CSV table of C-alpha atoms in Angstrom, one decimal:
chain,number,residue,atom,x,y,z
A,149,MET,CA,-114.0,65.4,-152.5
A,150,SER,CA,-116.1,68.4,-153.3
A,151,ASP,CA,-114.9,71.5,-155.2
A,152,GLN,CA,-115.4,73.4,-151.9
A,153,ARG,CA,-113.0,71.2,-150.1
A,154,LEU,CA,-110.4,71.7,-152.9
A,155,ASP,CA,-111.0,75.5,-152.7
A,156,GLU,CA,-110.3,75.4,-149.0
A,157,TYR,CA,-107.0,73.6,-149.6
A,158,ARG,CA,-106.0,76.1,-152.2
A,159,ARG,CA,-106.7,79.1,-150.0
A,160,TYR,CA,-104.8,77.4,-147.2
A,161,TYR,CA,-101.7,76.9,-149.4
A,162,ASP,CA,-102.1,80.3,-150.9
A,163,ALA,CA,-101.8,81.8,-147.3
A,164,ARG,CA,-98.8,79.5,-146.5
A,165,THR,CA,-97.0,80.7,-149.6
A,166,GLU,CA,-97.7,84.4,-149.3
A,167,ARG,CA,-96.4,84.7,-145.8
A,168,TYR,CA,-92.9,84.2,-147.2
A,169,ALA,CA,-93.4,86.4,-150.3
A,170,ASN,CA,-90.8,89.2,-150.8
A,171,ASN,CA,-88.8,88.1,-147.8
A,172,PRO,CA,-85.2,87.6,-148.8
A,173,HIS,CA,-84.5,85.7,-145.6
A,174,ARG,CA,-87.2,83.1,-146.5
A,175,TYR,CA,-86.3,82.5,-150.2
A,176,HIS,CA,-86.1,78.7,-150.0
A,177,SER,CA,-89.3,78.5,-148.0
A,178,TYR,CA,-91.2,80.6,-150.5
A,179,GLU,CA,-90.0,78.6,-153.4
A,180,ALA,CA,-90.8,75.3,-151.8
A,181,GLU,CA,-94.2,76.4,-150.6
A,182,LYS,CA,-95.0,77.8,-154.0
A,183,ARG,CA,-94.2,74.5,-155.7
A,184,LEU,CA,-96.6,72.8,-153.2
A,185,ARG,CA,-99.3,75.4,-153.7
A,186,ASP,CA,-99.0,75.1,-157.5
A,187,LEU,CA,-99.8,71.4,-157.2
A,188,PHE,CA,-103.2,72.2,-155.9
A,189,TYR,CA,-103.9,74.3,-159.0
A,190,ARG,CA,-102.5,71.9,-161.5
A,191,TYR,CA,-105.1,69.2,-160.7
A,192,ASP,CA,-108.8,69.2,-160.2
A,193,THR,CA,-109.1,66.5,-157.6
A,194,LEU,CA,-107.5,65.8,-154.3
A,195,GLU,CA,-106.8,62.2,-155.4
A,196,GLU,CA,-104.7,63.5,-158.3
A,197,ILE,CA,-102.9,65.8,-156.0
A,198,ARG,CA,-102.2,63.0,-153.5
A,199,ASP,CA,-100.8,60.8,-156.2
A,200,ASN,CA,-98.5,63.5,-157.5
A,201,LEU,CA,-97.4,65.0,-154.1
A,202,GLY,CA,-94.0,63.3,-154.1
A,203,THR,CA,-91.7,64.9,-151.6
A,204,LEU,CA,-93.1,68.5,-151.9
A,205,ASN,CA,-94.3,68.6,-148.3
A,206,ILE,CA,-91.0,67.3,-147.1
A,207,ASP,CA,-89.2,69.8,-149.2
A,208,CYS,CA,-91.0,72.6,-147.3
A,209,ALA,CA,-89.5,71.4,-144.0
A,210,PHE,CA,-86.0,71.2,-145.5
A,211,ALA,CA,-86.4,74.7,-147.0
A,212,ALA,CA,-87.4,76.1,-143.6
A,213,TRP,CA,-84.3,74.6,-142.1
A,214,ARG,CA,-82.1,76.0,-144.9
A,215,ASP,CA,-83.5,79.5,-144.4
A,216,GLN,CA,-83.1,79.3,-140.7
A,217,TYR,CA,-79.5,78.2,-140.6
A,218,GLU,CA,-78.4,80.4,-143.5
A,219,MET,CA,-79.7,83.3,-141.5
A,220,GLU,CA,-77.9,82.1,-138.4
A,221,SER,CA,-74.6,81.6,-140.3
A,222,GLN,CA,-74.8,85.0,-141.9
A,223,TYR,CA,-75.6,86.8,-138.7
A,224,TYR,CA,-73.1,85.0,-136.5
A,225,GLY,CA,-70.5,85.7,-139.2
A,226,SER,CA,-71.3,89.4,-139.2
A,227,VAL,CA,-70.9,89.7,-135.4
A,228,ASP,CA,-67.8,87.6,-135.2
A,229,GLU,CA,-69.3,84.6,-133.4
A,230,PRO,CA,-67.3,81.8,-135.0
A,231,ILE,CA,-68.4,79.0,-132.7
A,232,ARG,CA,-72.1,79.7,-133.1
A,233,LYS,CA,-71.6,80.1,-136.9
A,234,LYS,CA,-69.8,76.7,-136.9
A,235,GLY,CA,-73.0,75.0,-135.6
A,236,ALA,CA,-75.2,76.6,-138.2
A,237,ASP,CA,-72.7,75.7,-141.0
A,238,GLU,CA,-72.6,72.1,-139.8
A,239,VAL,CA,-76.4,71.9,-140.1
A,240,LEU,CA,-76.3,73.4,-143.6
A,241,SER,CA,-73.7,70.8,-144.6
A,242,GLN,CA,-76.1,68.0,-143.6
A,243,LEU,CA,-79.2,69.2,-145.4
A,244,ASP,CA,-78.1,67.8,-148.8
A,245,LEU,CA,-77.1,64.5,-147.2
A,246,HIS,CA,-80.6,63.6,-145.9
A,247,THR,CA,-84.1,63.2,-147.3
A,248,ASP,CA,-85.9,61.9,-144.3
A,249,ILE,CA,-87.3,64.5,-141.8
A,250,THR,CA,-86.8,62.3,-138.8
A,251,GLU,CA,-83.1,61.6,-139.7
A,252,MET,CA,-82.5,65.3,-140.3
A,253,SER,CA,-84.2,66.3,-137.1
A,254,SER,CA,-81.9,63.9,-135.2
A,255,ALA,CA,-78.8,65.2,-137.0
A,256,ILE,CA,-79.8,68.8,-136.1
A,257,THR,CA,-80.3,67.8,-132.4
A,258,ASP,CA,-76.9,66.1,-132.3
A,259,ILE,CA,-75.2,69.1,-133.9
A,260,THR,CA,-77.0,71.6,-131.7
A,261,ASN,CA,-76.1,69.7,-128.5
A,262,ARG,CA,-72.4,69.4,-129.5
A,263,ASN,CA,-72.3,73.0,-130.5
A,264,SER,CA,-73.9,74.1,-127.2
A,265,MET,CA,-71.1,72.4,-125.3
A,266,GLU,CA,-68.5,74.1,-127.5
A,267,ILE,CA,-70.2,77.4,-126.8
A,268,SER,CA,-70.3,76.7,-123.0
A,269,THR,CA,-66.7,75.8,-122.8
A,270,SER,CA,-65.7,78.8,-124.8
A,271,ASP,CA,-67.9,81.1,-122.6
A,272,ALA,CA,-66.4,79.6,-119.5
A,273,SER,CA,-62.9,80.8,-120.6
A,274,GLY,CA,-64.1,84.0,-122.3
A,275,HIS,CA,-66.1,85.3,-119.3
A,276,ALA,CA,-63.5,84.2,-116.6
A,277,LEU,CA,-61.6,87.5,-116.6
A,278,MET,CA,-64.7,89.6,-116.5
A,279,GLU,CA,-66.1,87.6,-113.6
A,280,ALA,CA,-62.8,88.0,-111.7
A,281,TRP,CA,-62.4,91.7,-112.5
A,282,GLN,CA,-63.8,93.1,-109.3
A,283,GLN,CA,-61.7,90.8,-107.1
A,284,LEU,CA,-58.6,91.7,-109.2
A,285,ASP,CA,-59.2,95.3,-108.5
A,286,ALA,CA,-59.7,94.7,-104.8
A,287,ILE,CA,-56.4,92.7,-104.6
A,288,THR,CA,-54.6,95.6,-106.3
A,289,VAL,CA,-56.0,98.1,-103.8
A,290,LEU,CA,-55.1,95.9,-100.8
A,291,ILE,CA,-51.5,95.4,-101.8
A,292,THR,CA,-50.8,98.9,-103.0
A,293,ALA,CA,-52.6,101.0,-100.4
A,294,GLU,CA,-50.3,103.1,-98.2
A,295,VAL,CA,-51.5,102.3,-94.7
A,296,PRO,CA,-49.8,102.2,-91.2
A,297,GLU,CA,-47.7,99.1,-90.8
A,298,GLU,CA,-50.0,97.5,-88.3
A,299,TYR,CA,-52.7,97.3,-91.0
A,300,GLY,CA,-50.5,96.2,-93.8
A,301,ARG,CA,-50.3,92.5,-92.8
A,302,ASP,CA,-54.1,92.2,-92.4
A,303,MET,CA,-54.6,93.8,-95.9
A,304,HIS,CA,-52.1,91.4,-97.5
A,305,GLU,CA,-53.8,88.5,-95.8
A,306,ARG,CA,-57.2,89.6,-97.2
A,307,ALA,CA,-55.5,90.0,-100.7
A,308,GLU,CA,-54.3,86.4,-100.4
A,309,GLU,CA,-57.8,85.2,-99.5
A,310,LEU,CA,-59.1,86.9,-102.7
A,311,ARG,CA,-56.4,85.2,-104.7
A,312,ARG,CA,-57.3,81.9,-103.3
A,313,HIS,CA,-61.0,82.5,-104.1
A,314,VAL,CA,-60.0,83.3,-107.7
A,315,ARG,CA,-58.1,80.1,-108.0
A,316,GLU,CA,-60.9,78.0,-106.4
A,317,THR,CA,-63.4,79.5,-108.8
A,318,VAL,CA,-61.3,78.5,-111.8
A,319,GLN,CA,-60.7,75.1,-110.3
A,320,SER,CA,-64.5,74.6,-109.8
A,321,THR,CA,-65.2,75.8,-113.4
A,322,GLU,CA,-62.7,73.3,-114.8
A,323,GLU,CA,-64.1,70.5,-112.7
A,324,THR,CA,-67.6,71.3,-114.0
A,325,MET,CA,-66.5,71.4,-117.6
A,326,ARG,CA,-64.4,68.2,-117.4
A,327,ALA,CA,-67.6,66.3,-116.6
A,328,TRP,CA,-68.4,67.0,-120.3
A,329,VAL,CA,-65.0,67.6,-121.9
A,330,PRO,CA,-62.2,65.5,-120.3
A,331,ALA,CA,-59.0,67.4,-119.6
A,332,TRP,CA,-60.6,70.7,-120.4
A,333,ARG,CA,-58.5,73.7,-119.2
A,334,LEU,CA,-59.5,77.3,-118.9
A,335,LYS,CA,-57.8,79.6,-121.3
A,336,PRO,CA,-57.6,83.1,-120.0
A,337,GLU,CA,-56.6,84.6,-123.3
A,338,THR,CA,-60.0,83.8,-124.7
A,339,ALA,CA,-61.2,87.0,-123.1
A,340,LEU,CA,-59.3,88.9,-125.8
A,341,GLU,CA,-61.3,87.4,-128.7
A,342,PRO,CA,-63.7,90.0,-130.1
A,343,ARG,CA,-66.9,88.3,-128.9
A,344,TYR,CA,-65.7,88.6,-125.3
A,345,ARG,CA,-63.4,91.7,-125.5
A,346,ARG,CA,-66.4,93.8,-126.5
A,347,LEU,CA,-68.0,92.9,-123.1
A,348,LEU,CA,-65.2,94.6,-121.2
A,349,PRO,CA,-65.7,98.4,-121.2
A,350,PHE,CA,-62.1,99.1,-120.4
A,351,SER,CA,-59.1,100.3,-122.3
A,352,ASP,CA,-56.7,97.7,-123.9
A,353,GLU,CA,-54.1,98.7,-121.4
A,354,GLU,CA,-56.4,97.9,-118.5
A,355,VAL,CA,-57.5,94.6,-120.0
A,356,THR,CA,-53.9,93.6,-120.6
A,357,LYS,CA,-52.9,94.5,-117.1
A,358,HIS,CA,-55.9,92.6,-115.5
A,359,LEU,CA,-55.3,89.6,-117.8
A,360,GLN,CA,-51.6,89.3,-116.7
A,361,GLN,CA,-52.6,89.6,-113.1
A,362,PHE,CA,-55.3,86.9,-113.5
A,363,LYS,CA,-52.9,84.6,-115.3
A,364,ALA,CA,-50.3,85.1,-112.6
A,365,ILE,CA,-52.8,84.2,-109.8
A,366,ILE,CA,-54.0,81.0,-111.5
A,367,ASN,CA,-50.5,80.1,-112.7
A,368,ARG,CA,-51.2,80.2,-116.5
């Protein structure tokens, strides 16, 4: 190969390396890319580079994964998202057990799919109270409103219809989740975990009252 061709490769790997320079979130990528880049300056022919390449190009892929999932683990830990953090941590635990890109990609896919289901089932429980909130308020209004007697029975019937709808929604959710996780059961208390509680712009007193009402309706 001509010197011009080698110079083009050097410029290319210079650019690849420098895009990660001074980025603390891409430390592993920078170091791996730098080692690969340095190979092109250590030898004067592409044949020599090819013969001494080893796993340097594969190392760059693994370094990119390590940077990505370290960032995810740190971020999800900082915002109290333990299930999402668990997925990132599982990938990180696998990086030192594999050397083949295809095998590692397959492992990441398996972990991601499993973690996605864990997130979905957690969200189904965590969001249930929020999704039923308006109906719970409507039920409270219907059964506590002071109205003439002739309207009272109708309002209580409407309240019971809403209760039935809440129960049917929970039942439907459980049936959907059980297609993936046998015997899965909605856990209303999940709404109190920080990652879900912060989505409810209400006082602790209001959340506790609604949660108790929700649990009573669905017999939990």
